[in-house]
Amino acid sequence: MKKTIIITIILAMAGFCQANENSIISSNFSLRDTPKYGKGFTHFDYVNPNAPKGGSVTLSTTGTFDSFNRYAQRGDAAQGSEQLYDTLMTSSDDEIDVLYPLIAEQIEYSKDYTWIIFYINKKAKFQDGKNITAQDVVFTFNTFMTQGVPQFKSYYKNVAHVEALDSHKVKFTLKKSQLDLLHSLASLAVLPKHYWETRDFSEPTTQIPLGSSGFTIDSFKMGQYVVVKRLKDYWAKDLAVNKGRHNFDFIRYDYYKDEIVTLEAFKAGEFDFRMENVAKQWATLYKGENFDKKNIIKQEIPHEIPQAMQALIFNTQKEVFKDIRVREALSYAMDFEWMNKHLFYNQYTRTRSYFQNTEYEAKGLPSKQETVCLEPVKNKIPPRVYTKEYHPPVTDGSGNIRPQMRIALSILNKAGWEIVNRKMTNKQTGKVMAFELLLYSPTMERIAIPIQDNLKKLGIAMNIRRVDTTQFINRSRARDFDMISGGYSANTFPSTNLKIVWHSGFLDSTYNTAGVKDPAIDFLTEKIAQNQTNKQALLYYGRALDRVLQYNFFVIPEWHLSKFRVAYWNKFARPAIRPKYSIGFIDTWWIDKKKQASLPNRNIRQ
């Protein structure tokens, strides 16, 4: 009895209360850990709750746009269009997978994880002043299922039924128990039924949609700029999850075609903030009078945020890349040590894991627990998973990679290839090895050329094709490429989203970029999805998956930097505490009027 009382008190402090013996009512939703912020919290720790509102910020982006519907199945959505819709609940930036009230002020879910009820805040309104109702949530889910991208339907196929119990209660029922799916439903963006029911949600639109958030599109010039406006009558502006956030009245996104032009525009005062991802530019071009006078602040901010797997990605559905040995051999053509020294000013570290900078990164040999996880697919994974820790090829940095070339040639020979008349030729078919690397960034072209040169020494033709962003997006979606410069989002932990990225069931989606169809990877991603509430199981299945992905050579890994490289015009102030999992800009910063007044006249459009 005493133990039961103690547990009840702990749950209540965390925002939970027991509705009945079969369900739990809560004001927050966490998959694994106790939420940091209990019921009744007033603001996140990493904000200034008294931050002044007002002013504007101008930012840059590359490419173009032709739509304000970010959920359309085609077209290029405008920057800022992702800000038009609120979700049922929202996350903090100093926790993983913990959600707090936004449109839904409370949830109730069954202890067997087969259903969840969202209680809509009766104050919640769309931007036209009409109430957000449970019927809007039902419409939203059904619209995403029928007109949204195909992977949405695949991901939520376990949802059996969604119904409005009344105007402010909506219930999702699953076909089988799945806590992480209930959790994912809490992140559903809510659409206004009365706006979208007469429109085609799957198509791009140049009309500014009616939203459910505190932002709308104020003005734009198609393909050139977009101005996002903060709505001062936003119903949720004083909720705990929003206190101290969204401090600018206007956010303008200017579109540029070229990165060098973009940087020069920043230095000339055309926009306010820039995060640099090109080492040479950071080392050589962030200089001048405005830097010397501290009108522009240049800063490196260390962090321990999980790193994305930026990489050259093989399309394994292409015949030339179906052989794992070919993919491994080609990885020896990247001389990272030389590139880091001569191109990157020794700023980077080679990426080796899909869980870089997390406890799930596979190191050393598999533990006993990982071996148990792998046992059912032991005969379907590369044997080296058990015998050798994976590392990308290493050179001495001199530019002489003959030892690596010999290894690559040996691997290719075993895979049925040989050099004939200085060209890598298939022994059976007589075809020479040639493929196309698809890019959209000129900076990546500079990086690709040394790899192209090394492959040429092996008799392999890698043709570099740079296209505009629209073509790049369209060809990526259609998987119309041999190799692509891209990457995989940082994985803070092994989530169910890994199925979308790696599972063969999502082969036709836009997320399974490498075109992976592998029974062992299917098994591991399914096990990860089934064990979302089991931290120990996730640890071992996550590491096991990392090992299997590494030794399948789906990518040629690139590099990462555990620092934010930022430069900004000295007009901002920010909270003393930075969120653990982000830089905090533009979410928590604000205009310092004294600093802004001291800046020289600029070309910036306010």
XYZ file of C-alpha atoms in Angstrom:
606
model
C 0.000 0.000 0.000
C 2.788 2.394 0.961
C 4.660 1.603 -2.254
C 1.542 2.303 -4.340
C 1.081 5.707 -2.662
C 4.722 6.662 -3.355
C 4.439 5.706 -7.043
C 1.205 7.699 -7.358
C 2.903 10.777 -5.857
C 5.853 10.479 -8.276
C 3.546 10.179 -11.285
C 1.507 13.160 -10.111
C 4.646 15.290 -9.754
C 5.624 14.363 -13.311
C 2.209 15.380 -14.626
C 0.488 12.002 -14.524
C -2.616 10.928 -12.694
C -4.431 7.646 -12.911
C -7.867 7.963 -14.538
C -8.926 4.427 -13.771
C -7.348 1.028 -13.488
C -6.959 0.766 -17.274
C -5.752 4.231 -18.304
C -3.527 7.149 -17.375
C -4.269 10.851 -17.716
C -1.268 13.110 -18.211
C -0.265 16.646 -19.120
C 2.922 15.409 -20.776
C 4.059 12.366 -22.717
C 7.463 10.675 -22.508
C 8.580 7.426 -24.095
C 11.323 6.587 -21.642
C 12.497 9.160 -19.130
C 10.725 11.121 -16.432
C 9.823 14.522 -17.926
C 12.030 17.361 -16.755
C 9.087 19.766 -16.486
C 6.240 18.786 -14.182
C 2.633 19.810 -14.261
C 2.238 23.558 -13.817
C 5.706 24.544 -15.104
C 5.830 28.114 -16.382
C 8.554 28.021 -19.036
C 11.502 26.006 -20.339
C 14.828 26.514 -18.545
C 16.621 27.676 -21.700
C 14.411 30.704 -22.385
C 14.152 34.194 -20.941
C 10.451 34.340 -20.017
C 10.657 38.134 -20.026
C 12.374 38.445 -23.393
C 11.113 41.552 -25.214
C 9.094 41.040 -28.378
C 9.516 43.009 -31.554
C 11.825 43.810 -34.425
C 12.742 41.699 -37.385
C 15.412 39.282 -38.496
C 16.500 38.564 -42.068
C 17.931 35.170 -43.008
C 19.128 33.525 -46.186
C 18.369 30.284 -47.941
C 19.560 28.700 -51.173
C 17.436 27.678 -54.137
C 13.877 28.655 -54.914
C 10.254 27.896 -53.990
C 6.934 27.526 -55.731
C 4.518 26.493 -52.971
C 3.323 27.236 -49.449
C 2.098 23.687 -48.868
C 5.001 21.878 -47.256
C 3.017 18.612 -47.277
C 2.423 18.504 -51.037
C 3.738 15.490 -52.889
C 5.591 17.708 -55.341
C 6.975 21.232 -55.556
C 9.466 23.220 -53.460
C 7.916 24.513 -50.240
C 8.855 28.011 -49.108
C 10.943 28.624 -46.027
C 8.578 29.460 -43.212
C 5.780 27.239 -44.498
C 6.764 24.668 -41.882
C 5.804 27.218 -39.206
C 2.151 27.551 -40.232
C 0.741 24.642 -38.247
C 0.863 23.763 -34.574
C 0.902 20.178 -33.361
C -1.225 18.546 -30.682
C 1.750 18.583 -28.318
C 5.270 19.963 -28.638
C 8.761 19.025 -27.489
C 11.435 20.787 -25.472
C 14.976 21.236 -26.788
C 16.687 19.836 -23.692
C 15.026 16.410 -23.647
C 14.541 13.498 -26.030
C 10.991 12.492 -26.943
C 9.179 14.332 -24.181
C 6.052 16.219 -25.228
C 4.102 18.973 -23.504
C 0.660 20.585 -24.036
C -0.001 22.801 -27.032
C -3.271 22.316 -28.930
C -4.016 19.356 -26.661
C -3.943 20.354 -23.002
C -4.143 16.791 -21.731
C -4.011 13.170 -22.859
C -5.468 9.918 -21.651
C -4.081 6.603 -22.860
C -4.603 2.960 -22.048
C -2.065 1.024 -20.033
C -1.908 -1.569 -22.786
C -1.025 1.212 -25.284
C -3.895 0.474 -27.672
C -5.667 3.841 -27.590
C -5.145 7.499 -26.744
C -7.509 10.435 -26.236
C -6.381 14.008 -26.818
C -8.250 16.703 -24.908
C -8.270 19.828 -27.100
C -7.705 23.097 -25.267
C -11.019 24.967 -25.493
C -9.083 28.202 -26.092
C -7.312 26.769 -29.156
C -8.135 28.660 -32.349
C -7.153 28.752 -35.985
C -5.791 31.972 -37.436
C -9.271 33.079 -38.544
C -10.544 32.855 -34.961
C -12.524 29.641 -35.361
C -12.106 27.033 -32.629
C -9.868 24.024 -33.194
C -12.024 20.954 -32.653
C -11.710 17.210 -32.465
C -13.347 17.077 -35.904
C -10.385 19.045 -37.293
C -7.987 16.449 -35.869
C -9.987 13.586 -37.421
C -10.000 15.418 -40.760
C -6.259 16.082 -40.504
C -5.340 12.468 -39.886
C -7.580 11.154 -42.639
C -6.266 13.763 -45.056
C -2.667 12.824 -44.362
C -3.585 9.159 -44.831
C -5.276 9.708 -48.196
C -3.477 12.708 -49.707
C -0.196 12.927 -47.804
C 3.137 11.397 -48.712
C 3.006 7.569 -48.979
C 5.247 6.951 -45.974
C 2.664 8.566 -43.672
C 0.151 5.869 -44.572
C 2.784 3.174 -44.093
C 3.936 4.526 -40.750
C 0.415 4.839 -39.300
C -1.027 1.633 -40.746
C -1.499 0.313 -37.179
C -4.135 2.997 -36.513
C -7.477 1.206 -36.716
C -9.792 4.105 -36.067
C -9.908 7.811 -35.227
C -13.078 9.407 -33.895
C -14.291 12.621 -32.309
C -15.859 11.721 -28.946
C -17.140 15.286 -28.700
C -15.991 18.657 -29.993
C -12.881 18.660 -27.756
C -11.968 14.989 -27.395
C -10.475 12.878 -30.155
C -9.605 9.198 -29.780
C -7.129 7.106 -31.782
C -7.460 3.324 -31.513
C -4.677 0.991 -32.640
C -4.900 -2.501 -34.068
C -2.273 -3.640 -31.577
C -0.275 -2.244 -28.677
C 2.344 0.359 -29.699
C 3.325 3.117 -27.272
C 5.683 4.888 -29.652
C 2.899 5.244 -32.225
C 0.647 6.843 -29.622
C 3.532 9.178 -28.838
C 4.012 9.980 -32.518
C 0.342 10.887 -32.937
C 0.886 13.661 -30.389
C 3.146 15.365 -32.954
C 0.391 15.521 -35.575
C 0.081 18.989 -37.135
C -3.535 20.151 -37.102
C -5.193 21.454 -40.266
C -8.380 23.539 -40.466
C -11.059 21.320 -41.972
C -13.107 24.273 -43.164
C -10.162 25.481 -45.266
C -8.707 22.267 -46.692
C -11.833 20.182 -47.314
C -12.459 22.055 -50.587
C -8.795 21.981 -51.694
C -6.353 19.338 -52.912
C -3.937 18.834 -50.036
C -1.538 16.763 -52.146
C -0.855 19.598 -54.585
C 1.396 22.679 -54.277
C -0.317 26.021 -53.733
C 0.726 29.635 -54.158
C -2.117 30.785 -51.910
C -1.180 31.435 -48.288
C -2.911 28.649 -46.340
C -4.923 29.227 -43.211
C -2.811 27.987 -40.318
C -3.128 26.854 -36.720
C 0.077 28.402 -35.365
C 1.255 31.853 -34.300
C 2.819 32.539 -37.725
C 1.548 33.383 -41.181
C 3.081 34.525 -44.458
C 3.033 38.331 -44.519
C 4.445 38.960 -47.997
C 6.509 37.233 -50.658
C 7.906 37.388 -54.161
C 7.767 33.963 -55.723
C 11.188 32.331 -55.762
C 12.916 35.394 -54.257
C 11.817 36.074 -50.679
C 9.248 35.212 -48.019
C 8.344 37.248 -44.943
C 6.835 35.380 -41.997
C 4.811 37.419 -39.488
C 4.247 36.656 -35.813
C 0.563 36.920 -34.918
C 0.150 39.040 -31.817
C -3.308 37.637 -31.080
C -2.051 34.028 -31.162
C -4.106 32.157 -28.578
C -1.168 30.093 -27.237
C 1.451 32.839 -26.887
C 1.400 32.630 -23.082
C 1.409 28.851 -22.747
C 4.372 27.479 -20.819
C 5.828 25.862 -23.954
C 5.849 29.231 -25.772
C 6.865 31.605 -22.982
C 10.086 33.426 -23.899
C 10.066 32.050 -27.449
C 9.160 33.468 -30.878
C 10.393 36.958 -30.076
C 10.646 38.519 -33.565
C 7.700 40.222 -35.233
C 8.961 39.430 -38.725
C 11.314 36.781 -40.136
C 12.385 37.344 -43.718
C 13.994 34.611 -45.855
C 15.916 35.849 -48.893
C 16.708 33.291 -51.595
C 20.150 33.077 -53.192
C 21.488 30.918 -55.994
C 25.150 30.784 -54.999
C 26.850 30.212 -51.629
C 29.707 32.649 -52.247
C 27.271 35.380 -53.226
C 25.281 34.571 -50.085
C 28.318 35.005 -47.853
C 29.254 38.323 -49.437
C 25.664 39.497 -49.006
C 25.866 38.647 -45.304
C 29.092 40.597 -44.866
C 27.512 43.546 -46.664
C 24.629 43.559 -44.179
C 21.912 42.030 -46.355
C 20.927 39.540 -43.662
C 21.566 38.958 -39.968
C 22.707 35.454 -39.123
C 24.706 32.727 -40.803
C 25.758 29.244 -39.768
C 28.807 28.217 -41.797
C 29.344 24.661 -43.044
C 32.314 25.222 -45.360
C 35.633 25.046 -43.529
C 37.619 27.073 -46.076
C 35.140 29.921 -45.994
C 35.139 29.947 -42.186
C 38.921 30.045 -42.062
C 39.551 32.605 -44.805
C 36.513 34.749 -45.588
C 35.054 35.793 -42.237
C 37.283 38.819 -41.971
C 37.085 42.560 -42.466
C 36.301 45.847 -40.803
C 32.898 44.798 -39.455
C 34.461 41.771 -37.765
C 37.273 43.896 -36.319
C 34.797 46.427 -34.922
C 32.555 43.663 -33.518
C 29.666 44.752 -35.698
C 29.650 41.116 -36.794
C 30.302 38.468 -34.155
C 32.129 35.341 -35.294
C 31.818 32.504 -32.797
C 32.476 28.798 -32.398
C 30.106 27.211 -29.883
C 31.088 23.673 -28.765
C 28.317 21.139 -28.373
C 27.756 17.433 -27.770
C 24.794 17.088 -30.080
C 24.501 13.806 -32.006
C 25.944 14.166 -35.487
C 24.216 13.414 -38.765
C 25.727 10.918 -41.185
C 26.671 13.243 -44.046
C 27.844 11.039 -46.873
C 27.961 10.029 -50.496
C 25.053 7.594 -50.721
C 24.956 4.622 -53.080
C 21.689 3.772 -54.801
C 21.864 0.039 -54.156
C 19.023 -0.580 -56.610
C 21.467 0.249 -59.391
C 23.126 -2.870 -60.782
C 26.682 -1.589 -60.320
C 26.152 -0.965 -56.595
C 24.235 -4.121 -55.656
C 27.501 -5.859 -54.791
C 28.641 -4.912 -51.282
C 32.257 -5.451 -52.358
C 32.021 -2.754 -55.024
C 30.653 -0.298 -52.482
C 33.443 -1.106 -50.030
C 36.132 -0.771 -52.689
C 34.938 2.658 -53.756
C 35.139 3.919 -50.172
C 38.941 3.744 -50.445
C 38.865 6.567 -53.011
C 38.062 9.161 -50.346
C 41.327 10.420 -48.854
C 39.809 12.185 -45.863
C 43.129 12.903 -44.143
C 44.458 14.753 -47.213
C 41.146 16.595 -47.682
C 41.008 17.613 -44.027
C 44.534 19.015 -44.214
C 44.323 20.785 -47.569
C 40.640 21.654 -47.922
C 39.205 21.830 -44.399
C 42.018 23.407 -42.342
C 42.008 20.322 -40.051
C 38.624 21.298 -38.621
C 36.777 18.016 -39.057
C 36.570 14.512 -37.641
C 35.641 11.549 -39.832
C 32.162 10.218 -39.188
C 31.970 6.466 -38.604
C 28.566 5.852 -37.021
C 24.895 6.436 -37.672
C 24.687 7.274 -33.954
C 27.750 9.531 -33.796
C 28.238 11.213 -30.388
C 25.736 8.971 -28.614
C 25.911 5.871 -26.418
C 24.425 3.865 -29.284
C 27.546 4.247 -31.444
C 29.013 0.794 -32.113
C 32.558 0.572 -30.744
C 34.889 -2.364 -30.229
C 33.478 -5.835 -30.839
C 29.854 -6.779 -30.192
C 28.945 -7.356 -26.562
C 27.289 -10.577 -25.448
C 23.934 -8.785 -25.436
C 24.440 -7.479 -28.982
C 25.368 -10.991 -30.131
C 22.075 -12.235 -28.727
C 20.253 -9.513 -30.661
C 22.000 -10.546 -33.871
C 21.597 -14.302 -33.462
C 18.330 -14.637 -35.460
C 19.970 -12.983 -38.507
C 23.520 -14.236 -37.974
C 23.704 -15.794 -41.432
C 22.370 -12.664 -43.130
C 24.958 -10.131 -41.958
C 28.589 -9.542 -42.928
C 30.840 -11.844 -40.823
C 33.183 -8.948 -39.979
C 30.487 -7.551 -37.709
C 31.691 -10.101 -35.132
C 35.438 -9.940 -35.697
C 36.518 -6.380 -36.468
C 35.528 -2.898 -35.356
C 34.486 -0.774 -38.319
C 36.505 2.288 -39.284
C 36.546 4.149 -42.613
C 39.820 3.802 -44.531
C 42.703 5.891 -43.170
C 45.610 7.417 -45.121
C 48.765 9.259 -44.088
C 47.468 12.556 -45.498
C 50.270 12.897 -48.052
C 48.032 12.357 -51.044
C 49.778 9.091 -51.887
C 47.096 6.444 -51.452
C 48.703 3.552 -53.350
C 48.227 1.160 -50.395
C 44.516 1.994 -50.342
C 44.272 1.636 -54.129
C 45.820 -1.839 -53.943
C 43.219 -2.872 -51.378
C 40.430 -1.479 -53.553
C 41.751 -3.288 -56.639
C 41.940 -6.555 -54.733
C 38.339 -6.204 -53.524
C 37.103 -5.329 -57.031
C 38.965 -8.278 -58.534
C 37.212 -10.651 -56.140
C 33.929 -9.005 -57.112
C 34.531 -9.832 -60.786
C 36.191 -6.685 -62.069
C 39.553 -6.084 -63.721
C 41.388 -3.252 -65.453
C 41.353 -3.546 -69.245
C 42.875 -0.716 -71.290
C 43.006 1.407 -68.112
C 39.288 0.994 -67.505
C 37.638 -1.017 -64.754
C 35.805 -3.722 -66.659
C 33.394 -6.446 -65.626
C 34.950 -9.829 -66.396
C 31.647 -11.385 -67.496
C 29.796 -8.581 -69.260
C 32.675 -6.476 -70.523
C 30.978 -3.310 -69.248
C 33.190 -0.573 -67.865
C 32.414 0.894 -64.456
C 30.946 4.361 -64.778
C 28.366 6.194 -62.715
C 27.025 9.663 -61.942
C 27.322 11.635 -58.702
C 24.357 13.986 -58.365
C 24.979 17.325 -56.598
C 23.336 20.712 -56.230
C 26.020 22.590 -54.271
C 29.177 24.025 -55.880
C 31.041 23.536 -52.593
C 30.341 19.801 -52.777
C 31.643 19.745 -56.336
C 34.967 21.035 -55.046
C 35.044 18.190 -52.532
C 33.998 15.553 -55.066
C 36.788 16.278 -57.563
C 39.604 14.673 -55.476
C 37.468 11.531 -55.137
C 36.818 11.591 -58.862
C 40.577 11.805 -59.507
C 41.311 8.836 -57.238
C 38.614 6.743 -58.883
C 40.064 7.599 -62.275
C 43.319 5.988 -61.152
C 41.307 2.818 -60.623
C 39.872 3.072 -64.133
C 36.457 4.132 -62.795
C 34.567 7.076 -64.272
C 32.576 9.074 -61.723
C 30.769 11.777 -63.667
C 29.819 14.769 -61.519
C 26.483 16.295 -62.421
C 25.340 19.466 -60.659
C 21.696 20.445 -61.005
C 19.480 23.098 -59.447
C 17.669 22.350 -56.205
C 14.339 21.603 -57.908
C 15.872 18.942 -60.143
C 17.859 17.586 -57.223
C 14.722 17.200 -55.076
C 12.706 15.637 -57.882
C 15.409 13.163 -58.843
C 16.038 12.303 -55.190
C 12.352 11.584 -54.638
C 12.254 9.376 -57.726
C 15.566 7.743 -56.766
C 16.787 8.720 -60.217
C 20.482 8.713 -59.379
C 23.496 6.437 -59.055
C 25.160 8.220 -56.146
C 24.009 11.302 -54.308
C 25.523 13.784 -51.893
C 23.210 13.691 -48.909
C 22.959 12.140 -45.511
C 20.913 10.727 -42.684
C 19.574 12.795 -39.824
C 21.296 12.559 -36.470
C 19.899 9.745 -34.352
C 19.811 10.703 -30.691
C 18.483 7.219 -29.971
C 17.143 4.270 -32.008
C 13.609 5.396 -32.883
C 10.833 3.891 -34.957
C 11.775 6.378 -37.691
C 14.651 4.054 -38.544
C 12.106 1.803 -40.245
C 11.187 4.604 -42.639
C 14.852 5.155 -43.484
C 16.071 1.554 -43.753
C 13.212 -0.955 -43.886
C 12.381 -2.632 -47.202
C 8.725 -1.801 -46.594
C 9.647 1.820 -47.338
C 11.642 1.031 -50.466
C 9.344 3.195 -52.577
C 9.381 6.135 -50.176
C 11.572 9.218 -50.413
C 13.362 8.362 -47.153
C 14.951 4.985 -47.966
C 17.531 6.889 -49.975
C 19.972 4.034 -50.484
C 17.212 1.689 -51.681
C 17.968 -0.841 -48.962
C 16.210 -4.198 -49.069
C 17.866 -6.376 -46.450
C 16.177 -8.975 -44.162
C 18.649 -8.437 -41.312
C 18.067 -4.681 -41.318
C 14.306 -5.244 -41.538
C 14.548 -7.489 -38.472
C 16.640 -5.058 -36.420
C 14.531 -1.988 -37.227
C 11.386 -3.955 -36.355
C 12.905 -5.009 -33.031
C 13.838 -1.408 -32.314
C 10.258 -0.342 -33.024
C 8.959 -3.057 -30.671
C 11.249 -2.067 -27.803
C 10.804 1.700 -27.606
C 10.130 1.634 -23.856
C 12.974 -0.773 -23.055
C 16.152 1.319 -22.698
C 18.488 -1.679 -22.355
C 17.056 -3.431 -25.393
C 17.340 -0.202 -27.411
C 20.967 0.151 -26.401
C 21.914 -3.272 -27.742
C 19.651 -3.306 -30.795
C 20.829 0.210 -31.683
C 24.483 -0.755 -31.541
C 23.783 -3.955 -33.440
C 22.013 -2.034 -36.198
C 24.890 0.455 -36.361
C 27.360 -2.394 -36.938
C 25.261 -3.973 -39.676
C 24.765 -0.650 -41.463
C 28.473 0.153 -41.230
C 29.573 -3.133 -42.793
C 27.016 -2.967 -45.588
C 28.793 0.127 -46.964
C 25.621 1.912 -48.058
C 27.514 5.195 -47.909
C 30.969 6.694 -48.083
C 30.974 8.568 -44.746
C 32.116 12.171 -44.704
C 32.895 14.224 -41.612
C 31.485 16.247 -38.745
C 32.326 19.116 -36.420
C 31.175 19.213 -32.791
C 30.857 22.992 -32.854
C 28.384 25.514 -34.158
C 30.205 27.941 -36.460
C 28.038 31.039 -36.404
C 28.350 34.662 -37.392
C 25.723 37.311 -36.762
C 25.268 41.045 -36.818
C 25.570 42.269 -33.264
C 21.911 43.144 -32.676
C 20.820 40.130 -30.625
C 20.599 39.013 -27.029
C 20.058 35.428 -25.903
C 19.316 33.465 -22.726
C 22.137 32.482 -20.379
C 21.327 28.794 -20.860
C 21.539 27.202 -24.299
C 19.187 24.287 -25.006
C 21.003 20.968 -24.850
C 20.009 19.838 -28.334
C 20.086 23.042 -30.389
C 21.747 26.427 -30.702
C 18.560 28.265 -29.696
C 18.459 30.602 -32.709
C 15.992 31.882 -33.793
C 13.682 30.292 -31.288
C 14.863 31.967 -28.057
C 16.941 35.008 -29.123
C 15.614 38.562 -29.244
C 16.559 42.056 -30.456
C 18.774 44.137 -28.180
C 17.746 47.661 -29.156
C 20.893 49.289 -27.746
C 23.133 46.993 -29.768
C 21.019 47.487 -32.856
C 21.195 51.266 -32.539
C 24.998 51.172 -32.408
C 25.346 49.322 -35.717
C 26.256 51.226 -38.899
C 23.615 51.796 -41.562
C 23.018 48.582 -43.455
C 21.393 47.473 -46.677
C 19.088 45.111 -44.805
C 15.390 45.161 -45.626
C 13.378 45.358 -42.422
